[in-house]
Short mmCIF file of C-alpha atoms and ligand atoms in Angstrom, two decimals:
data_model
loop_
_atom_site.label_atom_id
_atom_site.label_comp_id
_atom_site.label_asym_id
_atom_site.label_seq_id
_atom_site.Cartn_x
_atom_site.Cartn_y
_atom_site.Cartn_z
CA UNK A 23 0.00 0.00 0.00
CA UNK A 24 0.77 3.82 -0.83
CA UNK A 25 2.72 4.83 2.31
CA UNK A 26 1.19 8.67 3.29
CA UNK A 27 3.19 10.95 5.82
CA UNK A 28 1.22 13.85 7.56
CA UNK A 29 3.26 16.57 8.48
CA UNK A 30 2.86 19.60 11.09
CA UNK A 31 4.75 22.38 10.82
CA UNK A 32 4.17 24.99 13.90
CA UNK A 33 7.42 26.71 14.06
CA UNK A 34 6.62 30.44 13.61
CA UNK A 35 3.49 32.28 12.83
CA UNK A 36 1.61 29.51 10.00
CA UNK A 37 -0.20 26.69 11.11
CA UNK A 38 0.07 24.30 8.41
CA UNK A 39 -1.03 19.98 8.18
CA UNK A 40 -0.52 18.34 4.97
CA UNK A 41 -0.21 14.73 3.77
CA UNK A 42 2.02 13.81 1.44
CA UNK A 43 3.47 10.40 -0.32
CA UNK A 44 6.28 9.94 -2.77
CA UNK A 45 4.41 8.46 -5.55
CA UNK A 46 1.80 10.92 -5.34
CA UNK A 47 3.62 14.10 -3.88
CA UNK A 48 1.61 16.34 -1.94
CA UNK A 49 -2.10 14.88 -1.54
CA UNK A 50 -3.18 17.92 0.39
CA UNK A 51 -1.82 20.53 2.15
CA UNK A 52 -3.83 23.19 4.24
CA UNK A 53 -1.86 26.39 6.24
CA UNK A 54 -3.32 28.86 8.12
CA UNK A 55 -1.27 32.45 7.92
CA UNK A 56 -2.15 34.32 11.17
CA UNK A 57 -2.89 37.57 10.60
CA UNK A 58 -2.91 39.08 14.31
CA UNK A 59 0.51 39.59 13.94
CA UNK A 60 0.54 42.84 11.01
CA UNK A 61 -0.77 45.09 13.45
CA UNK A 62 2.27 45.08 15.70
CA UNK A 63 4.92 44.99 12.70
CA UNK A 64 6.20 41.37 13.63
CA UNK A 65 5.39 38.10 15.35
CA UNK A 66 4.20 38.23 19.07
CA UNK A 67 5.51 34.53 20.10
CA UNK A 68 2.71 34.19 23.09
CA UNK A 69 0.09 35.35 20.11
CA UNK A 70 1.49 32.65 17.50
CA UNK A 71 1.61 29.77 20.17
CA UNK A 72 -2.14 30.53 21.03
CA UNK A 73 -3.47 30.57 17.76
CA UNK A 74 -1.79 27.33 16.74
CA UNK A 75 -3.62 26.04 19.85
CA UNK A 76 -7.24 26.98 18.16
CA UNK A 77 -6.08 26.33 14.44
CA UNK A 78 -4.41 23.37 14.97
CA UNK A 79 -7.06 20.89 15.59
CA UNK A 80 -9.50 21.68 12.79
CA UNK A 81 -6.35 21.54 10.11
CA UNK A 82 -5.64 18.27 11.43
CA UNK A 83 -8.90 16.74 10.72
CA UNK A 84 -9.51 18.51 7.78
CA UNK A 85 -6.59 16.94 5.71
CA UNK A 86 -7.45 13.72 7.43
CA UNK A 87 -10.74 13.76 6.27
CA UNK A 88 -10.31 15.28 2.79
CA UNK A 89 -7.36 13.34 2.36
CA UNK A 90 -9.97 10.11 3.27
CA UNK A 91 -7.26 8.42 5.57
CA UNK A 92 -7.51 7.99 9.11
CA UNK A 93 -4.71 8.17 11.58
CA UNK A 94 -4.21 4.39 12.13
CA UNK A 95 -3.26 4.19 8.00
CA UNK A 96 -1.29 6.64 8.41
CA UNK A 97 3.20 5.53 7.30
CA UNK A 98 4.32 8.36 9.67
CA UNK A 99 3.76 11.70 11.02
CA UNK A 100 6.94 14.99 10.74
CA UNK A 101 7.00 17.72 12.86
CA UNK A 102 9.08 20.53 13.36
CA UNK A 103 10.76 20.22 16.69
CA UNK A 104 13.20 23.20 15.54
CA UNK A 105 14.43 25.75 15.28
CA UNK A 106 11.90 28.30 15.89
CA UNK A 107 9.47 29.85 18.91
CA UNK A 108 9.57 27.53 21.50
CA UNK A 109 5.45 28.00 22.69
CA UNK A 110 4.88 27.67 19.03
CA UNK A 111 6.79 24.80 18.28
CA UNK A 112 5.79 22.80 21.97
CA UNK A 113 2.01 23.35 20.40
CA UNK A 114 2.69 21.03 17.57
CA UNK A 115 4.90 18.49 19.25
CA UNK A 116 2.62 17.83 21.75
CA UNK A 117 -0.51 17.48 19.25
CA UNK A 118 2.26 15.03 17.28
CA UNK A 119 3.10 13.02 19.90
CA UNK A 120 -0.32 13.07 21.16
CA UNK A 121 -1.71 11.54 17.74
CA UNK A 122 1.63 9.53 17.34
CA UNK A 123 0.76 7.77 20.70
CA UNK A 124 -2.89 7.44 20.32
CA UNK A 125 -2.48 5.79 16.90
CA UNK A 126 0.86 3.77 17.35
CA UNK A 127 2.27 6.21 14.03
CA UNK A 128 5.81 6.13 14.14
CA UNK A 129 7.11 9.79 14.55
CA UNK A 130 9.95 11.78 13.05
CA UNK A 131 11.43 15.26 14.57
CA UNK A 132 12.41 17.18 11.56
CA UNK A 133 14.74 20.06 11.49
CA UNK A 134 13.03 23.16 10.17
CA UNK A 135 15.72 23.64 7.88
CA UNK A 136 15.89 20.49 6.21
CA UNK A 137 12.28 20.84 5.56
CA UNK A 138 12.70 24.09 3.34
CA UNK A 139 15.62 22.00 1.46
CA UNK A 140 13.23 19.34 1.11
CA UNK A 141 10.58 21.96 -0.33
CA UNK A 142 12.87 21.24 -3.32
CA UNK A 143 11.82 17.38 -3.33
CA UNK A 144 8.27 17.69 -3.42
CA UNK A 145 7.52 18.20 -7.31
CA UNK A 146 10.73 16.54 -9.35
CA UNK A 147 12.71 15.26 -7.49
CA UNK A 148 16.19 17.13 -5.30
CA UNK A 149 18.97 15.98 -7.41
CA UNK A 150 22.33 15.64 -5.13
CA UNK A 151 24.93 16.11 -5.14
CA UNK A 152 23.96 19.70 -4.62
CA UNK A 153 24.23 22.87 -2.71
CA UNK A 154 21.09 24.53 -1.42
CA UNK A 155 20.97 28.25 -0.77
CA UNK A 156 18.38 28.54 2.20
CA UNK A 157 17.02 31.62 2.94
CA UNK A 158 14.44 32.69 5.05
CA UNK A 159 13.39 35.23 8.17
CA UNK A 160 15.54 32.96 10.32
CA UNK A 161 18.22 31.63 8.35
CA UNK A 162 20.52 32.43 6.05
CA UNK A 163 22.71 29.41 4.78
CA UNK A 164 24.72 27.65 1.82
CA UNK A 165 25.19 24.12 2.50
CA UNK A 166 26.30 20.66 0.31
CA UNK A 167 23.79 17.93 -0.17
CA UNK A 168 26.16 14.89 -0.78
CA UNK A 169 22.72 12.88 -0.36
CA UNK A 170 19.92 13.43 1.54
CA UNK A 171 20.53 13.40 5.56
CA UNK A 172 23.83 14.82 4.32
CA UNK A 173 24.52 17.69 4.68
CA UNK A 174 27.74 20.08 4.85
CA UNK A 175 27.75 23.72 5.95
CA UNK A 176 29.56 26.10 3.64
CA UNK A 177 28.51 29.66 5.26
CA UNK A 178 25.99 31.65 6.65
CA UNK A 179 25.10 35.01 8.04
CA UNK A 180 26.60 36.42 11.13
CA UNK A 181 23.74 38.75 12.11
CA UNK A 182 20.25 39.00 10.18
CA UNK A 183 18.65 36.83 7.69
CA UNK A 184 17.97 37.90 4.18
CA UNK A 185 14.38 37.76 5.39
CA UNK A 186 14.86 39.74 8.52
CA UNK A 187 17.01 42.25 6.48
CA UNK A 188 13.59 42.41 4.26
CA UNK A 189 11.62 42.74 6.99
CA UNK A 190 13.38 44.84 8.87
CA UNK A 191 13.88 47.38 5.72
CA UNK A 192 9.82 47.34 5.11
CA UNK A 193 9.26 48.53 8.15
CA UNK A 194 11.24 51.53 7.91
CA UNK A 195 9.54 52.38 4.70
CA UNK A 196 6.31 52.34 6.43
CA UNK A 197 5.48 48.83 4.56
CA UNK A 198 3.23 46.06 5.75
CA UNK A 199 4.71 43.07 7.84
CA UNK A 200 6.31 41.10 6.49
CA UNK A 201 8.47 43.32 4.43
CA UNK A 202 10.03 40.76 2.09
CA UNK A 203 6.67 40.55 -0.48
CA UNK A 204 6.08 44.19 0.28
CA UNK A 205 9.37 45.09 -0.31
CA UNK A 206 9.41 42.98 -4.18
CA UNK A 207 6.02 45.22 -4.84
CA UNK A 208 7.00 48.25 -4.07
CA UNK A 209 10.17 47.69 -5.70
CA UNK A 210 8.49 46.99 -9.26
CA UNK A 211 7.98 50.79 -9.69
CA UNK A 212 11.56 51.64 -8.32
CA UNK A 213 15.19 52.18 -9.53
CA UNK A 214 17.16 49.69 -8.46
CA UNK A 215 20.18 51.68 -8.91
CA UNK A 216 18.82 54.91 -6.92
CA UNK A 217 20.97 54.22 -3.82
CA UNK A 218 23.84 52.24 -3.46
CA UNK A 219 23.90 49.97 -0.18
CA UNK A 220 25.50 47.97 1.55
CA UNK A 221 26.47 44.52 0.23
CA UNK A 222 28.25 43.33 3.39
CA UNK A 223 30.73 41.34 3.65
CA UNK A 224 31.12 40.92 0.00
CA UNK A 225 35.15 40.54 -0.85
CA UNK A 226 35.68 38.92 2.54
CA UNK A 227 36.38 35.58 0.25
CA UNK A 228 34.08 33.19 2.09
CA UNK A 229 30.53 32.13 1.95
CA UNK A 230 29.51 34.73 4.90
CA UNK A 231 26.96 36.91 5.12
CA UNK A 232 26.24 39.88 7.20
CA UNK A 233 23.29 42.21 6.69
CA UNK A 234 23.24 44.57 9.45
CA UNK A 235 25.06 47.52 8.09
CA UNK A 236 22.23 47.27 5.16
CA UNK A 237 19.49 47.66 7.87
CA UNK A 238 21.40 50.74 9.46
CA UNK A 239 22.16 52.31 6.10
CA UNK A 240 18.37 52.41 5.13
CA UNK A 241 17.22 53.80 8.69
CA UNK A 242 19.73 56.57 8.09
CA UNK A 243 19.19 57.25 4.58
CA UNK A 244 15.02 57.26 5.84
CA UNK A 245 16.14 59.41 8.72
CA UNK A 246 17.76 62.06 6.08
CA UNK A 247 14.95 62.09 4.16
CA UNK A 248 11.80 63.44 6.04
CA UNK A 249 8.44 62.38 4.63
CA UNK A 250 8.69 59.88 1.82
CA UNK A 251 7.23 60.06 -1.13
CA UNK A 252 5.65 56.53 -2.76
CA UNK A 253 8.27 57.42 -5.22
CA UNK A 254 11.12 57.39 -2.97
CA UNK A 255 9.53 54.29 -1.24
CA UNK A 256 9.50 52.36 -4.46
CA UNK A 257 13.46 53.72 -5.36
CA UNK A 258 14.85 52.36 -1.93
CA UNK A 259 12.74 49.37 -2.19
CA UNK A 260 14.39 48.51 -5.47
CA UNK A 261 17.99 49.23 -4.15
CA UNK A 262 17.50 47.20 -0.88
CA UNK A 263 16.44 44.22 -2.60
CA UNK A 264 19.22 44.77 -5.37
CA UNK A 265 21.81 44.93 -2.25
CA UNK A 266 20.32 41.70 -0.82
CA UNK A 267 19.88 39.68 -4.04
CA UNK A 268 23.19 41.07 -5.12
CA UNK A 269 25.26 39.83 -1.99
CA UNK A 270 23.18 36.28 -1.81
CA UNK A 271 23.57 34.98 -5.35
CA UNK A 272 27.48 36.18 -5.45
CA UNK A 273 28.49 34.34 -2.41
CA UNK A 274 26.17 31.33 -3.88
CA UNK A 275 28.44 31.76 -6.84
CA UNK A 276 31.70 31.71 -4.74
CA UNK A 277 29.92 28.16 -3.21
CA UNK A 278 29.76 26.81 -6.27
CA UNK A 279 33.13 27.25 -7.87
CA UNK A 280 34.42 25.62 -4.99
CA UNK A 281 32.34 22.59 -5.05
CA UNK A 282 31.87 20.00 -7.82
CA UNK A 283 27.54 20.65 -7.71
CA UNK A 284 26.48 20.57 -10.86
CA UNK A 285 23.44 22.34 -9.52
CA UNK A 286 22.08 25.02 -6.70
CA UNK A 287 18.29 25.18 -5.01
CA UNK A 288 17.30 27.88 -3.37
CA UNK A 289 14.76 27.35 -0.69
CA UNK A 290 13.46 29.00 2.02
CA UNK A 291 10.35 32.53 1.97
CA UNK A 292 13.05 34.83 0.33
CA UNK A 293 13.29 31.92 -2.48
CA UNK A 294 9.42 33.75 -3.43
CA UNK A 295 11.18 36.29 -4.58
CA UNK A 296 11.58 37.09 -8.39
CA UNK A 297 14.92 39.21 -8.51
CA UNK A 298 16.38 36.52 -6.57
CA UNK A 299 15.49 33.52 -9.07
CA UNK A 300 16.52 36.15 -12.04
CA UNK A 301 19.62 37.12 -10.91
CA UNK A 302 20.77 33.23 -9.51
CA UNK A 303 19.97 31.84 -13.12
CA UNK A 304 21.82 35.01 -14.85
CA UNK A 305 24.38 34.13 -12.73
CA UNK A 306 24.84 30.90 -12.59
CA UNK A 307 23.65 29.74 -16.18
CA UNK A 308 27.27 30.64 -17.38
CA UNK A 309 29.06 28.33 -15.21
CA UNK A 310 26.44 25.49 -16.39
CA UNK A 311 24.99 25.50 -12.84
CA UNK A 312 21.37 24.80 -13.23
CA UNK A 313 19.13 26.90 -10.34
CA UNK A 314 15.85 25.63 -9.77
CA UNK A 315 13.20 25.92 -6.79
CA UNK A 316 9.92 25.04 -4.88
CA UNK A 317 6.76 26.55 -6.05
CA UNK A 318 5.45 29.43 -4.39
CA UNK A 319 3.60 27.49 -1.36
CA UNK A 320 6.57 25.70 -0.41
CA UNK A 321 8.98 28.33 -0.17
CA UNK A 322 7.49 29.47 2.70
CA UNK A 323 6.43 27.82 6.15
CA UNK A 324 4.66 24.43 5.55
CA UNK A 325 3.87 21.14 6.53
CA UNK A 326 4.20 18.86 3.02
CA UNK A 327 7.90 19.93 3.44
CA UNK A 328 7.74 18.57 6.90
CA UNK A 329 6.30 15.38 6.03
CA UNK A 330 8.79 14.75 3.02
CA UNK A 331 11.33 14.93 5.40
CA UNK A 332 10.00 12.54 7.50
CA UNK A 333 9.27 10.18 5.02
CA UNK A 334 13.04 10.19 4.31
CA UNK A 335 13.89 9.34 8.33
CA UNK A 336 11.32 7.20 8.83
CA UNK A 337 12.08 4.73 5.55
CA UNK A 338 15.65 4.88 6.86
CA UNK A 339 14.75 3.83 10.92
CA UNK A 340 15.47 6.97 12.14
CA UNK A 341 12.27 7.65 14.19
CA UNK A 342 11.90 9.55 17.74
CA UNK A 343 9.48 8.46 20.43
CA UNK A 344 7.98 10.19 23.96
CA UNK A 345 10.99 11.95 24.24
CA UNK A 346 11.49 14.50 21.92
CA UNK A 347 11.66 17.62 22.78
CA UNK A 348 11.37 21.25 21.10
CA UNK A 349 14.90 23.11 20.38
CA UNK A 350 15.01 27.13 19.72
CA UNK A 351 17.90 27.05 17.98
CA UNK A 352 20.89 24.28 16.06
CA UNK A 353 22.63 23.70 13.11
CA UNK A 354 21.02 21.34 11.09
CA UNK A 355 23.40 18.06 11.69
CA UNK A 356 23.65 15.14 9.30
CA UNK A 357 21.55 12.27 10.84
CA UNK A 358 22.58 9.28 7.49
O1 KG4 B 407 10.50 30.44 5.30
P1 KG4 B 407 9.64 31.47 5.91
O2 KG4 B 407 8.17 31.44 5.61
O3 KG4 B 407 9.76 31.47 7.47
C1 KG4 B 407 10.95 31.27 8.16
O4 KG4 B 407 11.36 30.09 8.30
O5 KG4 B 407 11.54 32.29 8.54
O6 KG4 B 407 10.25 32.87 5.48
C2 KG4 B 407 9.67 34.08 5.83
C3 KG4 B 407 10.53 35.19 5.27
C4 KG4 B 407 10.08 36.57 5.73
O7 KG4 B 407 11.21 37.26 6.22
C5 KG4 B 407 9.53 37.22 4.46
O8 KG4 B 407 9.69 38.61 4.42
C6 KG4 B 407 10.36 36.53 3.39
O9 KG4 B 407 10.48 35.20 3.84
N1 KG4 B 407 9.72 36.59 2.09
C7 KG4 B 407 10.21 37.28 1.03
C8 KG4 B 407 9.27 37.14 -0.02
N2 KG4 B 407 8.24 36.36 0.43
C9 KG4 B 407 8.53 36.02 1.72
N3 KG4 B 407 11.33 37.99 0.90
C10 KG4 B 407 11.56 38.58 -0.30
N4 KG4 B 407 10.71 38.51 -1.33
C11 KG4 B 407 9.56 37.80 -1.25
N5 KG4 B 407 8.73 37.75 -2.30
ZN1 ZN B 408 10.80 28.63 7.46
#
């Protein structure tokens, strides 16, 4: 019989269920974006962890039941056990093990991150060896897939994430939370060449990133300024996500001339964004790299992800039982 995963992912602000099975891919996949959070510019953990507690539930049995399986047919269940908001991720842990118990499921902790690399597996197929490019409002990463549950850490950022750097930028433009799709919007009508920012770290000669001096650079450029125009909004949205894109995709580059990865995914919510997939394939295409990445849905938080990662740990024995606990924060370790 078809084996079908469910997966939970509860790590930040979306409450998403999904099942998913490798023959079929994702079978259905439902994820609830709280909204609570836009009115205070970011996410309020104690907010996030309490509407997972109401969403959760209803999610659950609505994928069960539209996916017409019930829990006892059920090959495994994935869920996020880190890193992210500890209330947030404890909600779905406890629902997992709860279910995981009730129905004798096996259960598989999965490492946020290697869910978003995953995201990459769920339509076609992640091709290693590889390197993945993960970026998102908590991480910002290069790492070699020799195979997957292998993984090798090139570089990463030493402050912000690319998404935080987004988010952090819309909000001193006066943009809606979160700032990385605001930012790619109000950047259509800009010039991306209007102000030149801060690509940090850029001839430092290793994978590293550091996006704090961007942040700082906008709030003083904003600061010098007065009242903004949409004009001006649009001009320094365009240059901030040329300075981010820019910085990314050529220490991506740097990656791959030092490995032997014949090609690069990018994963993660800033993978959403379309400067970012232009400039890695302009990039990259003459070096005979090939870039690809998830659809939209599954570059950002959600649970098929989750669930193809599970399916991976669980085919190979690697399951977790009563035990497992939530972690806030940890480098995603190599567990084949
Ligand atoms: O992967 P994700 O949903 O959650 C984390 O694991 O952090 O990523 C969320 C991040 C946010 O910082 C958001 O601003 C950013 O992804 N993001 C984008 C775009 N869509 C989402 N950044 C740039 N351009 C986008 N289109
Ligand atoms: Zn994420």
């Amino acid at each position: 019989m078809e084996k079908v995963y469910l997966g939970i992912e509860t790590s930040c602000d979306d409450t998403s269920c999904a099942l998913y099975s490798r023959r079929a891919g994702v079978i259905i996949q439902k994820t609830a974006t709280q909204m609570a959070h836009q009115d205070f510019g970011g996410v309020v953990p104690e907010i996030a962890s309490r509407t997972h507690m109401k969403t959760l539930l209803p999610l659950y049995r609505h994928v069960l039941r539209e996916g017409g399986i019930g829990l006892e047919e059920l090959a495994g269940i994935g869920v996020t056990n880190g890193p992210g908001l500890t209330g947030s991720l404890l909600v779905g842990l406890s629902f997992a093990k709860g279910i995981s118990y009730g129905g004798g499921v096996p259960l598989a902790g999965v490492h946020h991150l290697e869910g978003h690399i995953l995201a990459n597996d769920l339509e076609g197929g992640l091709e290693t060896p590889c390197l993945v490019l993960v970026v998102s409002g908590g991480h910002t990463q290069i790492l070699e897939v020799e195979q997957i549950g292998r993984y090798r850490f090139l570089g990463g950022t030493r402050d912000d994430a690319a998404g935080e750097a987004f988010d952090k930028t819309g909000k001193l433009l006066g943009l809606p939370y979160p700032g990385g799709p605001n930012i790619e919007k109000a950047a259509r009508e800009g010039d991306p060449g209007a102000y030149d920012f801060p690509r940090g770290l850029i001839n430092s000669g290793e994978c590293d990133y550091s996006f704090s001096g961007l942040k700082t650079a906008v709030k003083l450029q904003v600061e010098s300024m007065g009242d903004l125009s949409s004009s001006d909004v649009s001009d320094i949205a365009a240059s901030v996500q040329e300075a981010i894109v820019d910085v990314l995709v050529r220490k991506a580059v740097l990656a791959a001339e030092r490995s032997s990865a014949e090609r690069i995914y990018l994963a993660g919510g800033v993978a959403a964004n379309g400067r970012l997939r232009e400039f890695a394939v302009e990039m990259f295409q003459p070096l005979g790299v090939q870039v690809s990445w998830p659809r939209m849905e599954y570059c950002t938080d959600n649970a098929a992800m989750i669930a193809c990662a599970a399916s991976y740990r669980i085919e190979a024995g690697v399951t977790d039982g009563m035990e497992l606990n939530s972690f806030p924060r940890g480098e995603l370790k190599s567990w084949r």
